[in-house]
CSV table of C-alpha atoms in Angstrom, one decimal:
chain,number,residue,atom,x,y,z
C,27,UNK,CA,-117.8,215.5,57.1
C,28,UNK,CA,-118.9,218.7,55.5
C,29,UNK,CA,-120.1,218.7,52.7
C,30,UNK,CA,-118.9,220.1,49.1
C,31,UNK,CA,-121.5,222.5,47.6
C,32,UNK,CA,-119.3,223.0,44.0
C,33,UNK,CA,-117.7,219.4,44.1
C,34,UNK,CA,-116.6,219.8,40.3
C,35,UNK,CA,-115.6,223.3,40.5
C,36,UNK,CA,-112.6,224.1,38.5
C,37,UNK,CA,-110.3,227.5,39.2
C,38,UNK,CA,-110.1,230.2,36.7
C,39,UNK,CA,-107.2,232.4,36.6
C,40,UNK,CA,-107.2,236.1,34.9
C,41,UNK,CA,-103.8,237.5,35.1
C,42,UNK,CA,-103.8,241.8,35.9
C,43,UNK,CA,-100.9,243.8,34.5
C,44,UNK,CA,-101.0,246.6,37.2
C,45,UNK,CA,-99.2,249.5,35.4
C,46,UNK,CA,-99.1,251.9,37.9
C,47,UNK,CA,-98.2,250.2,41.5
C,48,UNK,CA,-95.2,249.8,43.7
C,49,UNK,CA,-96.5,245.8,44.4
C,50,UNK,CA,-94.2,244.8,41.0
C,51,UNK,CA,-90.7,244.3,42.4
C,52,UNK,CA,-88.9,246.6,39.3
C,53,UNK,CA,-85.3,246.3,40.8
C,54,UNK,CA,-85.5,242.2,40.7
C,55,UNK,CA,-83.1,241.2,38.6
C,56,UNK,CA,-85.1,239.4,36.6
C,57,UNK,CA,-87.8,242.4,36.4
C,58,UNK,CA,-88.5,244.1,32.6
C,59,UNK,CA,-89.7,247.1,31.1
C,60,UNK,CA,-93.3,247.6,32.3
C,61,UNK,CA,-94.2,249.4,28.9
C,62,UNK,CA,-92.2,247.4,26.3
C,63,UNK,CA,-94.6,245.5,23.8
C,64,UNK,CA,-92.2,242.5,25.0
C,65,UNK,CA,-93.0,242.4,28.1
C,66,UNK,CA,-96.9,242.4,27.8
C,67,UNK,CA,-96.4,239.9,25.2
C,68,UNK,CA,-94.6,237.4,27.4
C,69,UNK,CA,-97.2,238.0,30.1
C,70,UNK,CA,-100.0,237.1,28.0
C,71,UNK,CA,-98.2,234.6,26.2
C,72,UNK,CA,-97.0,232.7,29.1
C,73,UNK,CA,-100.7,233.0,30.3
C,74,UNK,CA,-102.5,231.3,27.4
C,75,UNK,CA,-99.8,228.5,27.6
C,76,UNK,CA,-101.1,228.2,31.1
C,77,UNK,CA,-105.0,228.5,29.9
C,78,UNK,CA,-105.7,231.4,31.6
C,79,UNK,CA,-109.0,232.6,31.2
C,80,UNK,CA,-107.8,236.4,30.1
C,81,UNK,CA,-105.1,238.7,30.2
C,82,UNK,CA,-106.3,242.2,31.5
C,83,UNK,CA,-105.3,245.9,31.9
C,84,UNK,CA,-105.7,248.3,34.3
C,85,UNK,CA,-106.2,252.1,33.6
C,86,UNK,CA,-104.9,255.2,35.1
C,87,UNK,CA,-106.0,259.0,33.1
C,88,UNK,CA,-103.2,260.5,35.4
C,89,UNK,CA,-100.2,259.6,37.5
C,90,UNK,CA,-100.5,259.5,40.9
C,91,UNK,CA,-98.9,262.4,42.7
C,92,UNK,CA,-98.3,262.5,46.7
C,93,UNK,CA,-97.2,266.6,47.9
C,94,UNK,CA,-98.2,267.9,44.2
C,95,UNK,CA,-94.5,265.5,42.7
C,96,UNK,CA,-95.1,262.9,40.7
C,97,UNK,CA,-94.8,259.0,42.6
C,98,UNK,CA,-91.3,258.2,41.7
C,99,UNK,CA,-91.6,255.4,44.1
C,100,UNK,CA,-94.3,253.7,42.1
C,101,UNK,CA,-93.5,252.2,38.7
C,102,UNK,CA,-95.3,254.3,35.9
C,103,UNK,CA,-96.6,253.7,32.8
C,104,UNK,CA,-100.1,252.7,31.3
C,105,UNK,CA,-99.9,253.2,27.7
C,106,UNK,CA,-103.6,252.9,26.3
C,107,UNK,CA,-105.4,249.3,26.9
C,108,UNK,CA,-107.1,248.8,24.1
C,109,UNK,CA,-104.4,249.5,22.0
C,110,UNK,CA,-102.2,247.1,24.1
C,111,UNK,CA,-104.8,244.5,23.4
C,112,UNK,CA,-105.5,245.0,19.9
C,113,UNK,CA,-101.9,244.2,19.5
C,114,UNK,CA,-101.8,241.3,21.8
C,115,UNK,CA,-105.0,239.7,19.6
C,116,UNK,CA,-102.5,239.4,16.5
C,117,UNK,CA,-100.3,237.3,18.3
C,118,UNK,CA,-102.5,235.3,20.8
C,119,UNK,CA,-105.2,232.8,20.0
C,120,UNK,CA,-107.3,232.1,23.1
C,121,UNK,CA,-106.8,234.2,25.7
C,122,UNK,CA,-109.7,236.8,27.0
C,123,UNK,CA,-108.0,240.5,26.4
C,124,UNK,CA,-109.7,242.4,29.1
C,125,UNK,CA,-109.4,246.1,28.9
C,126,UNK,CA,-110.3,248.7,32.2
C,127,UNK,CA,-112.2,251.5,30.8
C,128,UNK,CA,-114.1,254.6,32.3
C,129,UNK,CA,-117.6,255.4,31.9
C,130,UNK,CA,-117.3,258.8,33.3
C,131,UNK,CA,-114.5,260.2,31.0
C,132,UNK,CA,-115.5,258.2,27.8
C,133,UNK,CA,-118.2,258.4,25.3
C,134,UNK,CA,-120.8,255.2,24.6
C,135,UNK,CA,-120.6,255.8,20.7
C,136,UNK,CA,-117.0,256.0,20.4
C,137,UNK,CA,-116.2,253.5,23.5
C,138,UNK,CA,-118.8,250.8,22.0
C,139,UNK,CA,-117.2,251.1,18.6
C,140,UNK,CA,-113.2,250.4,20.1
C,141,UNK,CA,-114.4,247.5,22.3
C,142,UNK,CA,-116.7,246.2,19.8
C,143,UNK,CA,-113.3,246.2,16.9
C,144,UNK,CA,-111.2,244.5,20.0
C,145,UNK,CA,-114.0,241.6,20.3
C,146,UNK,CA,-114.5,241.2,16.2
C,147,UNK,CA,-110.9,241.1,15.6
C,148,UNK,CA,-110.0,239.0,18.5
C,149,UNK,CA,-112.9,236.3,17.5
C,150,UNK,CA,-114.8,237.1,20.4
C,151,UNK,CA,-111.9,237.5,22.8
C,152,UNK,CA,-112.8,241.0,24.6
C,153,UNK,CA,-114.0,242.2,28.0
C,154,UNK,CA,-114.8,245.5,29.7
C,155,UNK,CA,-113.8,246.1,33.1
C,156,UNK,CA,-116.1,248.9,33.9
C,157,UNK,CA,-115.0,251.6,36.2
C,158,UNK,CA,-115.9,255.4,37.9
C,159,UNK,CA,-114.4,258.1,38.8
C,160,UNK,CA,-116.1,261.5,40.8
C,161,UNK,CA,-112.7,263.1,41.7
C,162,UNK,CA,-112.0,266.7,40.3
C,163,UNK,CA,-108.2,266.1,40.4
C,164,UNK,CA,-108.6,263.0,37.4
C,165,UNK,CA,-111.4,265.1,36.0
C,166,UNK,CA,-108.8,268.0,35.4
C,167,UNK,CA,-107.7,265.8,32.2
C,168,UNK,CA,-110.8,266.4,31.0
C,169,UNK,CA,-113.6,269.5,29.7
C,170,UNK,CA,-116.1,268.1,32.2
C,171,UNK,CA,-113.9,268.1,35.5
C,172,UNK,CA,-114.7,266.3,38.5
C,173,UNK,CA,-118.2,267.4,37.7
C,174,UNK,CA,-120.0,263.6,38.7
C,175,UNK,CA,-121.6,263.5,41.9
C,176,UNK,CA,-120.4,260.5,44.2
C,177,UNK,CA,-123.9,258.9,44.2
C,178,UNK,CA,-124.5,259.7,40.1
C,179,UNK,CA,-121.3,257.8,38.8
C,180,UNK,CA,-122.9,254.2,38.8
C,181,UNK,CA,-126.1,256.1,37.5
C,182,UNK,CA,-123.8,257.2,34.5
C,183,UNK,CA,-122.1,253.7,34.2
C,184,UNK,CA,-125.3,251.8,34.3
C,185,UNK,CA,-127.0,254.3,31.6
C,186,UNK,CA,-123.5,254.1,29.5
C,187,UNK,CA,-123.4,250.5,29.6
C,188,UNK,CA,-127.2,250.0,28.7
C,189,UNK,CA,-126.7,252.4,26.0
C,190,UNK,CA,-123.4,250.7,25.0
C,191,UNK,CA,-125.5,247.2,24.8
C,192,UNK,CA,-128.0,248.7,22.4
C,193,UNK,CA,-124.9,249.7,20.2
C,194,UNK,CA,-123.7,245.9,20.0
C,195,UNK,CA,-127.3,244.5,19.1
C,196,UNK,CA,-128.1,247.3,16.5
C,197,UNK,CA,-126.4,244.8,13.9
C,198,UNK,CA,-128.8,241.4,13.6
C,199,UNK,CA,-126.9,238.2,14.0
C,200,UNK,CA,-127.3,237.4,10.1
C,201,UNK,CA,-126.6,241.0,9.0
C,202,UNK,CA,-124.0,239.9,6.5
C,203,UNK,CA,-124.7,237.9,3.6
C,204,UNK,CA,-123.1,234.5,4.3
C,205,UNK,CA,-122.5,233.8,0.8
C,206,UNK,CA,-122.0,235.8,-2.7
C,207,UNK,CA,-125.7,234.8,-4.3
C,208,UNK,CA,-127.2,237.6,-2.5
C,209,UNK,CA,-128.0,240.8,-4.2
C,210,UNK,CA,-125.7,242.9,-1.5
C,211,UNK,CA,-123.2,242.1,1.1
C,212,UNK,CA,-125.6,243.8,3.9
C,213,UNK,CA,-129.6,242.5,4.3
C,214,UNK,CA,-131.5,245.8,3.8
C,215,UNK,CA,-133.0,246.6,7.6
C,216,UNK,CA,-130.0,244.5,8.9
C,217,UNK,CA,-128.4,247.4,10.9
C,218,UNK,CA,-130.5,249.8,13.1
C,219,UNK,CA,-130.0,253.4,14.2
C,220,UNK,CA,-129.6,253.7,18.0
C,221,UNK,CA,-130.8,257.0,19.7
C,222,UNK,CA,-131.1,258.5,23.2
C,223,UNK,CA,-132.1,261.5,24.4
C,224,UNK,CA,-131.2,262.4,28.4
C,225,UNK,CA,-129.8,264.1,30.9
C,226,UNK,CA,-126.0,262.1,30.2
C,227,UNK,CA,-126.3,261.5,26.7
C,228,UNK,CA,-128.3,263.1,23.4
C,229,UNK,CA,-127.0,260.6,20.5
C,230,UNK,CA,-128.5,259.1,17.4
C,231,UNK,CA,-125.7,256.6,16.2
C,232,UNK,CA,-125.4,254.0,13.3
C,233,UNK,CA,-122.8,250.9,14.5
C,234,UNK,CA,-120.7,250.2,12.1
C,235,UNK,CA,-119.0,247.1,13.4
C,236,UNK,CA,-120.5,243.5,13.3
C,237,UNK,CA,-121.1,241.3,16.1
C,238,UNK,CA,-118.4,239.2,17.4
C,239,UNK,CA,-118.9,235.3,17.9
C,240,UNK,CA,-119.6,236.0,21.6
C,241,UNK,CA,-122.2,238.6,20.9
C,242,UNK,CA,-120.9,241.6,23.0
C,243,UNK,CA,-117.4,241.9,25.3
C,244,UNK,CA,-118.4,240.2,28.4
C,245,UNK,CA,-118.8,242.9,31.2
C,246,UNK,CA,-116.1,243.0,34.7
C,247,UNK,CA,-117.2,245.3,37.5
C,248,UNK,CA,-114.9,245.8,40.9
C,249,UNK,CA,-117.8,247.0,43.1
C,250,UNK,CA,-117.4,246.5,46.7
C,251,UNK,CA,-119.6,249.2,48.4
C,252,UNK,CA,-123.3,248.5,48.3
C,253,UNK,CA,-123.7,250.3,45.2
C,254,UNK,CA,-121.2,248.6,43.7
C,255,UNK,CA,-122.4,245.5,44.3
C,256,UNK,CA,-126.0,246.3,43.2
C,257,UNK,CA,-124.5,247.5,39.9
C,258,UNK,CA,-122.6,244.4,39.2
C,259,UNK,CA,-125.7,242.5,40.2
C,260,UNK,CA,-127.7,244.1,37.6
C,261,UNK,CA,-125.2,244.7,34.8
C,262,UNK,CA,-121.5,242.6,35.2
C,263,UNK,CA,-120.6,239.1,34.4
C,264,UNK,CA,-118.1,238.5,36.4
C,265,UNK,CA,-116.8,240.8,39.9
C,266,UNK,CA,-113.0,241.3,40.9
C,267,UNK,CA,-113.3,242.2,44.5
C,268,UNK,CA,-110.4,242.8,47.4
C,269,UNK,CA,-111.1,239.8,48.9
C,270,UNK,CA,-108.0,237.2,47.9
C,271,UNK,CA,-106.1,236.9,50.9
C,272,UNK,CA,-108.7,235.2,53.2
C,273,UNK,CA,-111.5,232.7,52.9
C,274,UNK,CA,-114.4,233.8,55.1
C,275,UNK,CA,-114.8,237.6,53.9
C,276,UNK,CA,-114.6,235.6,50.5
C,277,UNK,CA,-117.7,233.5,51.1
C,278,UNK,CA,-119.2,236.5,52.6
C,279,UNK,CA,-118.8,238.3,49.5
C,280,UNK,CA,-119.4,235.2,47.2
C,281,UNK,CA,-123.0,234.6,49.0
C,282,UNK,CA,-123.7,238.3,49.4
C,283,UNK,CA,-123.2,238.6,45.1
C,284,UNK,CA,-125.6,236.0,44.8
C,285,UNK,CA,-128.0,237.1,46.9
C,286,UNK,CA,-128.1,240.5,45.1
C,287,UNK,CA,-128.3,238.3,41.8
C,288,UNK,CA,-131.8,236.6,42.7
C,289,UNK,CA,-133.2,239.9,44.1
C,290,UNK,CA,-132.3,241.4,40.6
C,291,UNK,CA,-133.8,238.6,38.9
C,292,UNK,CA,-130.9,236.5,37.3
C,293,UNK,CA,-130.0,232.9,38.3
C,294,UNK,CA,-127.5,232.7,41.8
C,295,UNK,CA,-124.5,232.1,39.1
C,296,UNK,CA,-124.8,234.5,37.0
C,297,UNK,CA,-121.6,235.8,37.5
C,298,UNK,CA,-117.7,234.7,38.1
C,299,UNK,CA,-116.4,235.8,41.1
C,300,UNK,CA,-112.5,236.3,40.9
C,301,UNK,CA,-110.5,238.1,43.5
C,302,UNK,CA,-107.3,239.6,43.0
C,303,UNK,CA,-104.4,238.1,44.9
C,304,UNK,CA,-101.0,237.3,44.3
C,305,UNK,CA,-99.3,233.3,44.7
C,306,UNK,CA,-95.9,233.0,46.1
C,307,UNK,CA,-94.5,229.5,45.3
C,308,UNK,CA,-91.4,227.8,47.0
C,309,UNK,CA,-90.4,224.5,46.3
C,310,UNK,CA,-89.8,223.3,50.1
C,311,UNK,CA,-92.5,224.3,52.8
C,312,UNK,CA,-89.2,225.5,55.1
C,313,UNK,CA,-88.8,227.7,52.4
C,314,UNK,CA,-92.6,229.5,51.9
C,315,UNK,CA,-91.9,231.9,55.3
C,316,UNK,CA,-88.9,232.9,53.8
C,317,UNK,CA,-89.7,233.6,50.3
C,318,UNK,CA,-93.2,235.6,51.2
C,319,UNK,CA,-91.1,237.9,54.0
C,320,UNK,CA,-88.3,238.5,51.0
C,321,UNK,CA,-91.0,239.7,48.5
C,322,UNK,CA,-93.2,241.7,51.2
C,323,UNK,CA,-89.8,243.4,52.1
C,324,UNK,CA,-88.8,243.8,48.8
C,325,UNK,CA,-92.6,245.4,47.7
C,326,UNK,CA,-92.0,247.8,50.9
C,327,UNK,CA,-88.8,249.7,50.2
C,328,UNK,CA,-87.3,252.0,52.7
C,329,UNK,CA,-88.2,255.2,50.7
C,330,UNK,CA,-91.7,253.4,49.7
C,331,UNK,CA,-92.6,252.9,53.3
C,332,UNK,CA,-91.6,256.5,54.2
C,333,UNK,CA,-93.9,258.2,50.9
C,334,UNK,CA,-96.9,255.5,52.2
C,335,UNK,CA,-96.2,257.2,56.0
C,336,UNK,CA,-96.1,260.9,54.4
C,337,UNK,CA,-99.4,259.8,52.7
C,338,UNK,CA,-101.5,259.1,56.3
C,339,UNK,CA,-99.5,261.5,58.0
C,340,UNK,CA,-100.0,264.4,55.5
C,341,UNK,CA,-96.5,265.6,54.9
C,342,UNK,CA,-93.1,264.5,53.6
C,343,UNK,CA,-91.1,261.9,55.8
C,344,UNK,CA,-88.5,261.6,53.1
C,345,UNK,CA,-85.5,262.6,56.0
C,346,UNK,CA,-86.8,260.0,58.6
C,347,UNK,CA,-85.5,256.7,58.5
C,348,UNK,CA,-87.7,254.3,57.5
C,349,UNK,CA,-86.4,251.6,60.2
C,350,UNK,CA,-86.8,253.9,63.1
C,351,UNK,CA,-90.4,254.3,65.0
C,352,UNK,CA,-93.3,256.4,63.6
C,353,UNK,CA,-93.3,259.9,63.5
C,354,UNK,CA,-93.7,261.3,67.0
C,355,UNK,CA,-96.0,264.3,65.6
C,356,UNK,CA,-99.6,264.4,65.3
C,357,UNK,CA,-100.7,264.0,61.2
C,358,UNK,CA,-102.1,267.2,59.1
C,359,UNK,CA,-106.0,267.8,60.2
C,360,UNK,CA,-107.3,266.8,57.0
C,361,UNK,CA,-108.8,263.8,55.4
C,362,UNK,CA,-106.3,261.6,52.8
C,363,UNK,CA,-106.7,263.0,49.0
C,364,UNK,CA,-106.7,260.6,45.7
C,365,UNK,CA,-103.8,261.2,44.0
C,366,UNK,CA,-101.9,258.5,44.8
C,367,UNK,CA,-104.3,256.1,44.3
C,368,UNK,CA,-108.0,255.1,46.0
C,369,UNK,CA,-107.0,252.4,48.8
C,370,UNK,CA,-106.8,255.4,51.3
C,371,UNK,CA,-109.1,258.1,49.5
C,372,UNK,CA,-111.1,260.7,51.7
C,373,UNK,CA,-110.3,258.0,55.3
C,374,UNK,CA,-109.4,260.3,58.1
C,375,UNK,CA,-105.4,260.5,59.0
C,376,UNK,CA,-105.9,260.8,62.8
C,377,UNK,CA,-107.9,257.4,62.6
C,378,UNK,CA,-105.1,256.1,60.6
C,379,UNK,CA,-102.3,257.2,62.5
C,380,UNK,CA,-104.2,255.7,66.1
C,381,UNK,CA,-104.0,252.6,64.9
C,382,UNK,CA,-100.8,252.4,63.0
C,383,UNK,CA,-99.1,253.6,66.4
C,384,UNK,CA,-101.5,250.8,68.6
C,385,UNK,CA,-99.7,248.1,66.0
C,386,UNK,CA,-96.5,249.4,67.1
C,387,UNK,CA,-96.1,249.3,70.4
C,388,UNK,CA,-98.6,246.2,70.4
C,389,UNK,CA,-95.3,244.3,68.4
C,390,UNK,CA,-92.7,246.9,68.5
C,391,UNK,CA,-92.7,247.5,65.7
C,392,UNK,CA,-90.5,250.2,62.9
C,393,UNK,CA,-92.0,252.5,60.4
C,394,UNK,CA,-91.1,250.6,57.6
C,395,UNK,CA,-92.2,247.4,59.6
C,396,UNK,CA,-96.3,249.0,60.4
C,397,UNK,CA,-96.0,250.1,56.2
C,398,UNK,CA,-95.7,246.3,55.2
C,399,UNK,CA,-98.0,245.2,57.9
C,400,UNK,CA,-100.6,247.8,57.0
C,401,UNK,CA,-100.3,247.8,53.2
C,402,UNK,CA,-99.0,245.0,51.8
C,403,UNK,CA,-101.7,242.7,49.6
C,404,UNK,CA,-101.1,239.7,50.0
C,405,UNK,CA,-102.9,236.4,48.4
C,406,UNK,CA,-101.2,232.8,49.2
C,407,UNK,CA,-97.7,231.3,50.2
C,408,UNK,CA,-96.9,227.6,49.7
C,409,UNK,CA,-95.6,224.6,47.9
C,410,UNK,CA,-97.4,223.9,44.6
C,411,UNK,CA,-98.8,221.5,46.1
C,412,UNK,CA,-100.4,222.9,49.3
C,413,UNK,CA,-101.4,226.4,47.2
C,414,UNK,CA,-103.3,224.3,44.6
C,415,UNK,CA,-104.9,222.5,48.0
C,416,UNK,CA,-106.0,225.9,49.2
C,417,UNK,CA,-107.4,227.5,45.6
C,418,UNK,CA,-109.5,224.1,45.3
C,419,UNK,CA,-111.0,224.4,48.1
C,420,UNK,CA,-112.2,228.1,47.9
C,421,UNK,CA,-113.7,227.2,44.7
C,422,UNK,CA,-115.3,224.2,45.7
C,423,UNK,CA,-116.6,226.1,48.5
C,424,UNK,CA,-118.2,228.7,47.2
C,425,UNK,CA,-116.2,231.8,48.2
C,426,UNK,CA,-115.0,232.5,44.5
C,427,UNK,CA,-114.6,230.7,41.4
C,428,UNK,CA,-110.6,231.6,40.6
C,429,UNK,CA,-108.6,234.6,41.1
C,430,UNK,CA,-107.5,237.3,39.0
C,431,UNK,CA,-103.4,237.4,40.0
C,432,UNK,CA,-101.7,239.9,39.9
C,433,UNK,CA,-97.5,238.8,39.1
C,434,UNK,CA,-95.2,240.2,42.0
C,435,UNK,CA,-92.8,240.9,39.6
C,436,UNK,CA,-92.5,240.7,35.5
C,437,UNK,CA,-92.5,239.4,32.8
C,438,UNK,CA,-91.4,236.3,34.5
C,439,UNK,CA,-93.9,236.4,37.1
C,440,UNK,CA,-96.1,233.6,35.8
C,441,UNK,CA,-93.5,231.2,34.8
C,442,UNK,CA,-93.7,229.1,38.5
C,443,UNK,CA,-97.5,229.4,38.3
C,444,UNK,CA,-97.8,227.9,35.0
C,445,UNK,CA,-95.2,225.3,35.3
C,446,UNK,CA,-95.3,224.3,39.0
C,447,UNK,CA,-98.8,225.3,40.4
C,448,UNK,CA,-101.4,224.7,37.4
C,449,UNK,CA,-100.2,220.6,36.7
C,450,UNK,CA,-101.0,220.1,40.6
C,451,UNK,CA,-104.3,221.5,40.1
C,452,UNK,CA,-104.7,219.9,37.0
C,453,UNK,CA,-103.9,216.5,39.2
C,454,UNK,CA,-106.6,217.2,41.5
C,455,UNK,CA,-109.1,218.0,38.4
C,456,UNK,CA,-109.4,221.2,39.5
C,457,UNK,CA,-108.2,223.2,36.6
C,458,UNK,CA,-109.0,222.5,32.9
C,459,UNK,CA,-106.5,220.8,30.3
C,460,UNK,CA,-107.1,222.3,27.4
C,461,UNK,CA,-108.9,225.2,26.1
C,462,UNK,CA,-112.8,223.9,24.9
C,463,UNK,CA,-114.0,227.2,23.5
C,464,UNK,CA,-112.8,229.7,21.5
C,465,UNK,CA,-114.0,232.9,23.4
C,466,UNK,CA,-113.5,235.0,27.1
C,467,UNK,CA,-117.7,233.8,27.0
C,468,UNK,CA,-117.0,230.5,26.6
C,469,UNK,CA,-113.9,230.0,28.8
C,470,UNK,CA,-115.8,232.1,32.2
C,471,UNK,CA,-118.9,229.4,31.1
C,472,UNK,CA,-121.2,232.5,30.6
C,473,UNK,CA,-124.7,232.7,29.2
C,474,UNK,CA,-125.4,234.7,26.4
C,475,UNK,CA,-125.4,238.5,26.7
C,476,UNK,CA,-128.0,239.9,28.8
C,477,UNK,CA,-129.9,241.7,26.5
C,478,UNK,CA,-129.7,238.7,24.2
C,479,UNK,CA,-131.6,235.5,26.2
């Protein structure tokens, strides 16, 4: 019998409201507004009654384009995260609020000071997700450009995020007076001036916000590359990674990130490991095949399928149709550009287009069919049952320790997972019943800060 290395491992769950994606099914029935307050409130809401570990936001500084017209295939809409956030704290009371943010096209002083409000007026409730950008076309938004180097963004991240870190400690833990005998509200010396002098950043900065009751926003990272995964190991608290559909390139992850832990000096779990994915639920397992073919199809429209094909083949599609074969013509000579999102960014089309045509005639196969095949993300299908099965036993095993899911449609994308799938974990004791801490820090089982043990 093999054995269990995480025998009492429970699952975490973060849930990720996309924004910008074509993965949402908008034209279900049942779909809302993706930019209504209402619908991010029934998202998070339905996820603390489900005891979720956090709610969290995605970012986008521009719409994605494909031939210079905006994606009207993709839903659209990212309204700013931490204000999203700061609303959802006033009406939520558990719940991690998890907001993407940009070390290239932010400031430390100003950033610190907006996640560092988030965490003191949410009780200790915030996270940074802590991303990079190097391409000139997002960098257009801003006076810098596109100016970072490929290699230099995690240097800027890693220096932005130290610096951010010296922001958050600058107050002491007792720097205001816990009752009204003192002579002031502040201890004189209580709050320290924080300065830097570099190549990124010239600053000399007095905080002005407190610390929270977690100490600072606990840190997310999505590094998959080597550098990525060396600046996680050195600076994140818990990794989203790509790696949500299957279980052995999720081990291999899982043991790679703790490898790269040790060599950086910090204990093997140090970090919470949380791939994305998305669940598909049906109540009969004659029903699971069904269901997950329906909601792949439905993710894969006719006109999405052709604007993914215009993408690798470098040109519009738009009059094909979409359940014929691939184009006969060879793609554009050049490589595949950003602006309709990374999962394809600077890979070569001809490559692309080899193999797309090999999966063809390998299982003759349409356009639209290869599209879905070749793009669709897809996590687990199942009964409650067998799904809660699978996620306890990745956890227990070692190749993550939840997953960060991302809804197939909303608001009401949760609803099965909390009512159907989380009391059959909770029956195998795989999945807590009720909140024991009060912050994201507490729920993820995190030490304290880094800069703070």
């Amino acid at each position: 019998m093999t054995e269990v290395p995480f025998p009492d491992a429970q699952v975490h769950f973060g849930v990720f409201f996309q924004g910008v994606n074509h993965h949402t099914i908008w034209a279900d029935p049942s779909s809302g507004s993706q930019i209504d307050f209402e619908t991010f409130r029934r998202v998070a809401t339905t996820a603390e009654r489900g005891l979720f570990d956090a709610f969290f936001l995605g970012e986008g500084l521009r719409l994605r384009e494909q031939d210079g017209q905006l994606l009207d295939t993709d839903i659209a809409g990212r309204p700013d995260a931490i204000t999203q956030l700061a609303a959802l704290a006033g009406i939520t009371t558990r719940i991690g609020l998890v907001a993407t943010q940009n070390a290239t096209y932010n400031e430390p002083a100003d950033l610190a000071r907006r996640l560092a409000s988030l965490d003191v007026l949410s009780g200790g409730r915030a996270g940074w997700n802590v991303v990079t950008t190097d391409n000139a076309w997002t960098g257009e938004n801003f006076r810098r450009g596109g100016f970072l180097d490929h290699t230099q963004r995690y240097e800027r991240a890693a220096e932005f995020l130290s610096l951010a870190r010296e922001i958050w400690d600058a107050w002491s833990g007792n720097a205001i007076a816990a009752t009204r005998d003192h002579e002031s509200w502040l201890h004189p010396g209580a709050v320290r001036v924080v300065e830097r002098d570099s190549a990124q950043f010239k600053v000399a900065i007095t905080p002005t916000v407190p610390r929270s009751p977690q100490g600072h926003p606990v840190i997310f990272q999505a590094g998959v590359s080597p550098a990525g995964r060396d600046f996680a190991a050195a600076q994140a608290e818990v990794i989203f990674s790509p790696f949500g559909t299957d279980f052995d390139p999720a081990l291999e992850f899982a043991n790679d990130i703790r490898a790269r832990l040790v060599a950086a000096g910090r204990p093997a779990d140090d970090i919470r490991i949380l791939p994305g994915t998305q669940i598909v639920l049906a109540e009969t397992a004659a029903e699971v095949e069904e269901k997950r073919r329906w909601v792949l199809e439905q993710q894969i429209t006719g006109a999405t399928a052709l604007s993914l094909a215009g993408q690798v083949w470098g040109r519009d599609l738009s009059h094909l149709d979409p359940d014929g074969p691939l184009p006969a013509e060879d793609p554009a000579p050049s490589v595949i550009s950003s602006t309709r999102g990374a999962q394809r960014d600077g890979q070569d089309r001809a490559a692309i287009v080899a193999q797309w045509r090999a999966l063809a005639e390998s299982k003759g196969l349409t356009l639209r069919q290869v599209a879905v095949e070749t793009t669709a993300r897809f996590g687990f299908a199942g009964t409650p049952g067998q799904v809660a099965d699978e996620l306890t036993r990745w956890v227990r095993h070692g190749a993550s320790h939840g997953f960060n899911i991302t809804p197939w449609r909303v608001p009401a994308g949760l609803d099965e997972i909390v009512d159907l799938l989380i009391p059959e974990l909770q029956e195998r004791g795989s999945y807590r019943t009720a909140y024991t801490g009060v912050t994201l820090r507490e729920h993820l089982g995190l030490r304290p800060p880094l800069t703070r043990r």
